[in-house]
Amino acid sequence: MVCLWCLDGFVLRSLAISRNALQLPLLGMIVLGLVQLLPLRSAVDNAGLALSMPRTLSLDPYATRLVLVQVTSLLIYFVATLVFIDTPRRLRALVRMITIFGFLLAMFGLTQSFTSDGTKVYWFRELSQSTAFGPFINRHHFAGYMELAIGVPLGLLFSGAIETYKRPLYAFAAMLMGVALIMTNSRGGIISLAAEILFLVVIAGPGLRRKRGNEKVQRLRGVLIRGALATGLVIILFFGALAVGGADSFTRLLGTVNASDPTTGRAHFWSVTLDVIKEYPVFGAGLGSLGVIYTRYDSRNGLYRLEQAHNDYLQTLSDGGIVGGLLGVSFLFILFRKGFARRETEDKFRRGVATGAMAGCFAVLVHSAFDFTLHTTANALLFLILAALATLDTRVDEAANGHRRRRRRSRSRSRDPETTVIETPSLTAAEPV
């Protein structure tokens, strides 16, 4: 991606750089990881661990380096989305791709669930400690991906942002994704889907700053219409899941609840993670280090290894401390602040995309309270792409007088205050190379 980016700059004789503030928390996370790799821990701290540990702030430097590689790679794709999705045509192409891919992935997941018992991925890779669904070895992570992908078509439908003849296609794609999500039997996924629909009922529709006559009546009418649409969607998903998976679709879901421990062990995971947070409050124990530090604070037999806390908010604090927590809060604040600002546009399609993108992000953030779906690279990548779609600058807005398409040129593609172009001098025969 970086090589193609450099080639693009060479051909166009300019390099576009986005100034979207959402990039800053991700850069801050990279800086935090680099600081955690510095040998700043004292020998006394190492002795207290009763382990042969490095003197870095991170208790697992290898895992921290791996997280840095992952975050850096995701940041490259995120910045590329902000830079190269620079016309209405490209925005529509990306939206269609996400919708079609989500539809195909849902269909593949349903097909595999009917032809296997959930213990194999792609029908041949045997699993021993998780239940597969589609290409994911963890059904909860597949549900997380559906939460993200379904937000785009639902945002367009709830906002009335697509042509009438296209609505059945988007509705069918969203329905299949919703049914696939329900068939995963993920309680967190179903709760997040309900939260996503509620989010759309509340915020979809015209921007809050648009002035209309009898505004309160119009707004109430819009909420009632969206509420009716949400009710119809829930009914369709319910009967769709029954039609596809039969009565077992919901009996299996209810059967996953353990009466003695409804959290299926999460309450204990969270209490141990809180002990880690208390021990390393400022910079945390190190990005990705929970698997190493968990056994030290486990109040049980200490033999159970846990890689994730099953709560991304607690794990952010345990891995990054207060610094990491502030970076996470700032990312979410900027995301929704800019996302709601981007909805204040006359372009209905742009408003629908921003609404759906925020809805998808909101749903997976709800799911992150009791799972770790964003630790899967595919989910994290789609989450950042939706974050970019929600906060793209005004270059992707349609012209007010019709469907305008702008050709991408080196000097015209970045006339937005959030994009900077670095002009490079043209190389001619008279200039030395």
Coordinates of C-alpha atoms in Angstrom, one line a residue:
M1 CA 0.0 0.0 0.0
V2 CA 2.8 2.4 0.8
C3 CA 4.6 1.6 -2.4
L4 CA 1.4 2.3 -4.4
W5 CA 0.9 5.5 -2.5
C6 CA 4.4 6.7 -3.4
L7 CA 3.8 5.7 -7.1
D8 CA 0.6 7.7 -7.0
G9 CA 2.4 10.7 -5.7
F10 CA 5.1 10.3 -8.3
V11 CA 2.7 10.1 -11.2
L12 CA 0.5 13.0 -10.1
R13 CA 3.5 15.0 -8.9
S14 CA 1.8 15.6 -5.5
L15 CA 1.3 13.8 -2.3
A16 CA -2.0 14.1 -0.5
I17 CA -2.0 13.9 3.3
S18 CA -5.2 13.9 5.4
R19 CA -5.4 16.1 8.5
N20 CA -8.3 14.2 10.0
A21 CA -7.9 14.4 13.8
L22 CA -8.9 10.7 14.2
Q23 CA -5.3 9.8 13.1
L24 CA -3.8 11.4 16.2
P25 CA -5.1 8.8 18.8
L26 CA -3.8 6.0 16.6
L27 CA -0.4 7.7 16.4
G28 CA -0.5 8.2 20.1
M29 CA -1.1 4.5 20.6
I30 CA 2.0 3.8 18.5
V31 CA 4.1 6.2 20.6
L32 CA 2.8 4.6 23.8
G33 CA 3.9 1.2 22.6
L34 CA 7.3 2.5 21.7
V35 CA 7.7 4.1 25.2
Q36 CA 6.6 0.7 26.7
L37 CA 9.5 -0.9 24.9
L38 CA 12.1 1.3 26.6
P39 CA 14.1 -0.3 29.5
L40 CA 12.6 1.8 32.2
R41 CA 11.5 -0.8 34.7
S42 CA 13.7 -1.2 37.8
A43 CA 15.3 -4.5 38.8
V44 CA 13.2 -4.4 42.0
D45 CA 10.0 -4.6 39.9
N46 CA 11.4 -7.6 38.0
A47 CA 12.2 -9.4 41.3
G48 CA 8.7 -8.8 42.5
L49 CA 7.4 -10.7 39.5
A50 CA 9.4 -13.8 40.4
L51 CA 10.0 -14.3 36.7
S52 CA 12.8 -13.7 34.3
M53 CA 11.3 -10.6 32.7
P54 CA 12.8 -7.9 30.6
R55 CA 13.3 -4.4 32.1
T56 CA 11.0 -2.7 29.6
L57 CA 7.8 -1.2 30.8
S58 CA 6.0 -3.8 28.8
L59 CA 5.8 -7.2 30.5
D60 CA 5.7 -8.9 27.1
P61 CA 7.9 -6.9 24.7
Y62 CA 7.3 -9.4 21.9
A63 CA 3.5 -9.0 22.1
T64 CA 3.9 -5.2 22.3
R65 CA 6.0 -5.2 19.1
L66 CA 3.4 -7.4 17.4
V67 CA 0.6 -4.9 18.4
L68 CA 2.7 -2.0 17.1
V69 CA 3.0 -3.8 13.7
Q70 CA -0.8 -4.4 13.6
V71 CA -1.7 -0.8 14.6
T72 CA 0.8 0.7 12.1
S73 CA -0.6 -1.5 9.3
L74 CA -4.2 -0.6 10.2
L75 CA -3.2 3.1 10.4
I76 CA -1.8 2.9 6.8
Y77 CA -5.1 1.6 5.5
F78 CA -7.1 4.1 7.5
V79 CA -5.1 7.1 6.2
A80 CA -5.3 5.7 2.7
T81 CA -9.1 5.6 3.0
L82 CA -9.2 9.2 4.1
V83 CA -7.0 10.3 1.2
F84 CA -8.2 8.2 -1.7
I85 CA -11.9 8.1 -1.1
D86 CA -12.1 11.6 -2.5
T87 CA -15.1 11.7 -4.9
P88 CA -18.8 10.8 -4.6
R89 CA -18.2 8.0 -7.1
R90 CA -15.5 6.4 -5.0
L91 CA -17.7 6.7 -1.9
R92 CA -20.6 4.9 -3.7
A93 CA -18.2 2.2 -4.9
L94 CA -16.8 1.5 -1.4
V95 CA -20.4 1.5 0.1
R96 CA -21.5 -1.0 -2.6
M97 CA -18.4 -3.2 -2.0
I98 CA -19.0 -3.3 1.8
T99 CA -22.7 -4.2 1.3
I100 CA -22.0 -6.9 -1.4
F101 CA -19.1 -8.4 0.6
G102 CA -21.2 -8.5 3.8
F103 CA -24.0 -10.2 1.9
L104 CA -21.7 -12.8 0.4
L105 CA -19.9 -13.4 3.8
A106 CA -23.3 -13.9 5.5
M107 CA -24.4 -16.4 2.8
F108 CA -21.1 -18.3 3.2
G109 CA -21.4 -18.4 6.9
L110 CA -25.0 -19.7 6.8
T111 CA -24.0 -22.4 4.2
Q112 CA -21.1 -23.6 6.4
S113 CA -23.2 -23.6 9.5
F114 CA -25.8 -25.9 7.8
T115 CA -23.2 -28.3 6.4
S116 CA -20.9 -28.7 9.4
D117 CA -21.2 -28.9 13.2
G118 CA -19.2 -25.7 13.9
T119 CA -16.0 -27.4 14.8
K120 CA -14.3 -26.9 11.4
V121 CA -13.3 -23.8 9.4
Y122 CA -13.7 -24.1 5.7
W123 CA -14.9 -27.7 6.3
F124 CA -11.4 -29.0 7.0
R125 CA -9.6 -27.1 9.8
E126 CA -10.5 -28.8 13.1
L127 CA -11.1 -26.6 16.2
S128 CA -11.0 -27.8 19.8
Q129 CA -11.7 -24.7 21.9
S130 CA -14.1 -22.5 19.9
T131 CA -17.1 -22.6 17.6
A132 CA -16.5 -21.5 14.0
F133 CA -18.9 -19.6 11.8
G134 CA -17.9 -18.8 8.3
P135 CA -14.2 -18.0 7.9
F136 CA -14.0 -17.0 11.6
I137 CA -12.8 -19.4 14.3
N138 CA -14.9 -17.6 16.8
R139 CA -18.6 -17.1 16.1
H140 CA -18.7 -13.9 18.2
H141 CA -16.2 -12.3 15.9
F142 CA -18.3 -13.2 12.9
A143 CA -21.2 -11.5 14.6
G144 CA -19.0 -8.5 15.2
Y145 CA -18.2 -8.3 11.5
M146 CA -21.9 -8.5 10.6
E147 CA -22.7 -5.7 13.1
L148 CA -20.2 -3.5 11.2
A149 CA -21.3 -4.5 7.6
I150 CA -25.0 -4.3 8.2
G151 CA -24.7 -0.7 9.4
V152 CA -24.1 0.7 5.9
P153 CA -27.2 -0.6 4.2
L154 CA -29.4 0.0 7.2
G155 CA -28.1 3.6 7.5
L156 CA -29.0 4.2 3.9
L157 CA -32.5 2.6 4.3
F158 CA -33.3 4.4 7.5
S159 CA -32.2 7.7 6.0
G160 CA -34.1 7.3 2.8
A161 CA -30.8 8.0 1.0
I162 CA -31.1 5.5 -1.9
E163 CA -33.3 5.3 -4.9
T164 CA -36.6 3.4 -4.5
Y165 CA -35.9 0.7 -6.9
K166 CA -32.6 -0.2 -5.1
R167 CA -34.2 -0.4 -1.6
P168 CA -35.3 -4.1 -1.9
L169 CA -31.7 -5.1 -2.8
Y170 CA -30.2 -3.3 0.2
A171 CA -33.0 -4.6 2.4
F172 CA -32.5 -8.2 1.3
A173 CA -28.7 -7.8 1.9
A174 CA -29.3 -6.4 5.4
M175 CA -31.8 -9.1 6.2
L176 CA -29.4 -11.9 5.3
M177 CA -26.6 -10.3 7.3
G178 CA -29.0 -10.0 10.3
V179 CA -30.1 -13.6 10.0
A180 CA -26.5 -14.8 9.9
L181 CA -25.7 -12.7 13.0
I182 CA -28.7 -14.3 14.9
M183 CA -27.6 -17.8 13.7
T184 CA -24.2 -17.4 15.5
N185 CA -26.1 -17.6 18.8
S186 CA -24.0 -14.8 20.1
R187 CA -25.8 -13.0 22.9
G188 CA -23.4 -10.1 22.6
G189 CA -24.0 -9.9 18.9
I190 CA -27.8 -9.8 19.2
I191 CA -27.7 -7.2 22.0
S192 CA -25.4 -5.1 19.8
L193 CA -27.7 -5.5 16.8
A194 CA -30.6 -4.3 18.9
A195 CA -28.5 -1.3 20.1
E196 CA -27.6 -0.5 16.5
I197 CA -31.2 -0.5 15.3
L198 CA -32.2 1.8 18.3
F199 CA -29.3 4.1 17.4
L200 CA -30.6 4.4 13.8
V201 CA -34.1 5.1 15.0
V202 CA -32.9 7.9 17.2
I203 CA -30.4 9.7 14.9
A204 CA -31.3 8.8 11.3
G205 CA -33.1 11.3 9.2
P206 CA -32.4 15.0 8.5
G207 CA -29.6 16.7 10.3
L208 CA -30.4 18.5 13.5
R209 CA -29.4 21.9 12.2
R210 CA -31.7 21.8 9.2
K211 CA -34.4 24.4 9.5
R212 CA -38.0 23.4 8.6
G213 CA -41.4 24.6 9.3
N214 CA -43.1 22.9 12.3
E215 CA -39.8 21.2 13.1
K216 CA -40.9 19.3 16.2
V217 CA -43.8 17.7 14.4
Q218 CA -41.6 16.7 11.4
R219 CA -39.0 15.2 13.7
L220 CA -41.6 13.3 15.7
R221 CA -43.1 12.0 12.5
G222 CA -39.6 10.9 11.3
V223 CA -38.9 9.0 14.6
L224 CA -42.3 7.2 14.3
I225 CA -41.6 6.2 10.8
R226 CA -38.1 4.9 11.7
G227 CA -39.6 3.1 14.7
A228 CA -42.1 1.4 12.5
L229 CA -39.3 0.4 10.1
A230 CA -37.2 -0.9 13.0
T231 CA -40.2 -2.9 14.3
G232 CA -40.7 -4.4 10.8
L233 CA -37.0 -5.2 10.5
V234 CA -37.0 -7.0 13.9
I235 CA -40.1 -9.1 12.9
I236 CA -38.5 -10.0 9.5
L237 CA -35.2 -11.0 11.2
F238 CA -37.1 -13.1 13.8
F239 CA -39.1 -15.0 11.2
G240 CA -36.2 -15.1 8.8
A241 CA -34.1 -16.8 11.5
L242 CA -36.9 -19.3 12.2
A243 CA -37.3 -20.0 8.4
V244 CA -33.6 -20.5 7.9
G245 CA -32.5 -22.3 11.1
G246 CA -35.8 -23.5 12.6
A247 CA -36.9 -23.4 16.2
D248 CA -33.4 -24.4 17.3
S249 CA -32.1 -20.9 16.3
F250 CA -33.4 -19.4 19.6
T251 CA -33.4 -22.5 21.9
R252 CA -29.7 -22.9 21.3
L253 CA -29.2 -19.2 22.1
L254 CA -31.1 -19.5 25.4
G255 CA -29.2 -22.7 26.2
T256 CA -25.9 -20.9 26.2
V257 CA -26.8 -19.1 29.4
N258 CA -25.3 -20.7 32.5
A259 CA -27.6 -20.2 35.4
S260 CA -24.8 -20.4 38.0
D261 CA -22.7 -17.8 36.0
P262 CA -24.6 -15.9 33.3
T263 CA -21.4 -14.1 32.3
T264 CA -19.7 -17.5 31.5
G265 CA -16.6 -16.6 33.5
R266 CA -16.3 -13.0 32.3
A267 CA -17.0 -11.5 35.8
H268 CA -13.8 -13.3 37.1
F269 CA -11.8 -12.2 34.0
W270 CA -12.8 -8.6 34.7
S271 CA -12.0 -8.7 38.4
V272 CA -8.5 -10.0 37.6
T273 CA -8.1 -7.3 34.9
L274 CA -9.0 -4.7 37.5
D275 CA -6.2 -5.9 39.7
V276 CA -3.8 -5.5 36.8
I277 CA -5.1 -1.9 36.2
K278 CA -4.5 -1.1 39.9
E279 CA -0.9 -2.4 39.7
Y280 CA 0.0 -0.5 36.5
P281 CA -2.3 2.5 36.4
V282 CA -0.3 5.0 34.3
F283 CA 1.3 3.3 31.3
G284 CA -0.2 -0.1 31.8
A285 CA 1.4 -3.5 31.7
G286 CA 2.2 -3.3 28.0
L287 CA 0.2 -3.6 24.8
G288 CA -0.9 -7.2 24.3
S289 CA 0.7 -8.3 27.6
L290 CA -2.5 -9.6 29.4
G291 CA -1.6 -13.2 28.6
V292 CA 1.6 -12.9 30.6
I293 CA 0.4 -11.0 33.6
Y294 CA -3.0 -12.7 34.0
T295 CA -1.7 -15.8 35.8
R296 CA 0.0 -13.7 38.4
Y297 CA -3.3 -12.1 39.6
D298 CA -5.6 -15.0 38.9
S299 CA -7.2 -15.9 42.3
R300 CA -8.0 -19.5 41.1
N301 CA -5.4 -22.2 40.4
G302 CA -3.3 -19.9 38.2
L303 CA -3.1 -22.5 35.4
Y304 CA -5.7 -20.9 33.1
R305 CA -4.2 -18.7 30.4
L306 CA -6.3 -15.8 29.2
E307 CA -5.2 -13.8 26.2
Q308 CA -8.0 -11.1 26.3
A309 CA -10.1 -9.7 29.1
H310 CA -13.3 -10.1 27.2
N311 CA -13.8 -6.4 27.7
D312 CA -11.9 -4.0 25.4
Y313 CA -12.4 -1.1 27.7
L314 CA -10.8 -2.8 30.7
Q315 CA -8.1 -4.3 28.5
T316 CA -7.2 -0.9 27.1
L317 CA -6.7 0.3 30.7
S318 CA -4.7 -2.8 31.7
D319 CA -2.5 -2.7 28.6
G320 CA -2.1 1.1 28.2
G321 CA -3.1 2.5 31.6
I322 CA -4.5 6.0 32.0
V323 CA -2.6 7.1 28.9
G324 CA -4.1 4.4 26.7
G325 CA -7.6 5.1 28.2
L326 CA -7.3 8.8 27.3
L327 CA -6.3 7.9 23.8
G328 CA -9.3 5.6 23.4
V329 CA -11.7 8.2 24.8
S330 CA -10.3 10.9 22.5
F331 CA -10.7 8.6 19.5
L332 CA -14.4 7.9 20.3
F333 CA -15.1 11.6 21.0
I334 CA -13.6 12.8 17.7
L335 CA -15.3 10.0 15.8
F336 CA -18.8 10.8 16.9
R337 CA -18.3 14.6 17.1
K338 CA -17.0 14.7 13.5
G339 CA -19.5 12.0 12.4
F340 CA -22.5 14.0 13.6
A341 CA -21.0 17.2 12.0
R342 CA -20.7 15.4 8.6
R343 CA -24.4 14.5 8.8
E344 CA -25.2 18.2 8.4
T345 CA -25.2 18.1 4.7
E346 CA -27.8 18.5 1.9
D347 CA -26.4 15.3 0.2
K348 CA -28.7 12.6 1.4
F349 CA -26.5 9.7 0.3
R350 CA -23.5 11.2 2.2
R351 CA -25.7 11.7 5.3
G352 CA -27.0 8.1 5.1
V353 CA -23.4 6.7 4.8
A354 CA -22.3 8.7 7.8
T355 CA -25.3 7.5 9.8
G356 CA -24.8 3.9 8.9
A357 CA -21.0 4.1 9.5
M358 CA -21.6 5.5 13.0
A359 CA -24.3 2.9 13.7
G360 CA -21.9 0.1 12.8
C361 CA -19.2 1.5 15.0
F362 CA -21.6 2.1 17.8
A363 CA -22.8 -1.6 17.6
V364 CA -19.3 -3.1 17.8
L365 CA -18.5 -0.7 20.7
V366 CA -21.4 -2.1 22.6
H367 CA -20.2 -5.6 21.8
S368 CA -16.7 -4.7 23.0
A369 CA -18.1 -4.3 26.6
F370 CA -18.2 -8.1 26.9
D371 CA -16.1 -9.5 24.1
F372 CA -12.9 -8.7 22.0
T373 CA -14.2 -8.7 18.4
L374 CA -11.9 -5.7 17.5
H375 CA -8.8 -7.9 18.3
T376 CA -9.6 -9.7 15.0
T377 CA -7.7 -7.9 12.2
A378 CA -10.6 -8.1 9.7
N379 CA -13.0 -6.5 12.2
A380 CA -10.5 -3.8 13.2
L381 CA -9.9 -2.9 9.6
L382 CA -13.6 -2.6 8.8
F383 CA -14.2 -0.6 11.9
L384 CA -11.5 1.9 10.9
I385 CA -12.9 2.1 7.3
L386 CA -16.4 2.9 8.7
A387 CA -14.8 5.5 11.0
A388 CA -13.2 7.0 7.9
L389 CA -16.6 6.9 6.0
A390 CA -18.2 8.7 8.9
T391 CA -15.6 11.5 9.0
L392 CA -14.6 12.0 5.4
D393 CA -14.3 15.6 4.3
T394 CA -16.6 17.4 1.9
R395 CA -14.9 16.2 -1.2
V396 CA -17.3 13.2 -1.3
D397 CA -20.5 15.3 -1.2
E398 CA -22.6 15.5 -4.3
A399 CA -23.1 18.9 -5.9
A400 CA -26.4 20.5 -4.8
N401 CA -27.7 20.8 -8.4
G402 CA -27.3 17.1 -9.4
H403 CA -25.1 14.1 -9.5
R404 CA -21.7 15.7 -10.1
R405 CA -18.6 13.6 -10.6
R406 CA -15.2 15.1 -10.3
R407 CA -12.2 13.7 -12.0
R408 CA -9.3 13.2 -9.7
R409 CA -6.4 15.5 -10.5
S410 CA -3.3 16.3 -8.5
R411 CA -4.3 19.9 -7.9
S412 CA -8.1 19.6 -7.6
R413 CA -8.5 16.5 -5.5
S414 CA -7.6 18.2 -2.2
R415 CA -9.3 21.5 -2.1
D416 CA -10.6 20.7 1.4
P417 CA -9.3 22.3 4.6
E418 CA -8.6 18.8 6.0
T419 CA -6.4 17.6 3.2
T420 CA -2.9 18.9 2.4
V421 CA -1.1 18.5 -0.9
I422 CA 2.6 18.5 -1.0
E423 CA 3.6 19.5 -4.5
T424 CA 6.7 17.9 -6.0
P425 CA 8.7 19.6 -8.7
S426 CA 8.4 18.1 -12.2
L427 CA 11.5 16.2 -13.4
T428 CA 12.7 17.4 -16.8
A429 CA 15.7 16.6 -19.0
A430 CA 17.4 19.7 -17.9
E431 CA 17.2 18.8 -14.2
P432 CA 19.8 16.5 -12.6
V433 CA 18.4 13.3 -11.2

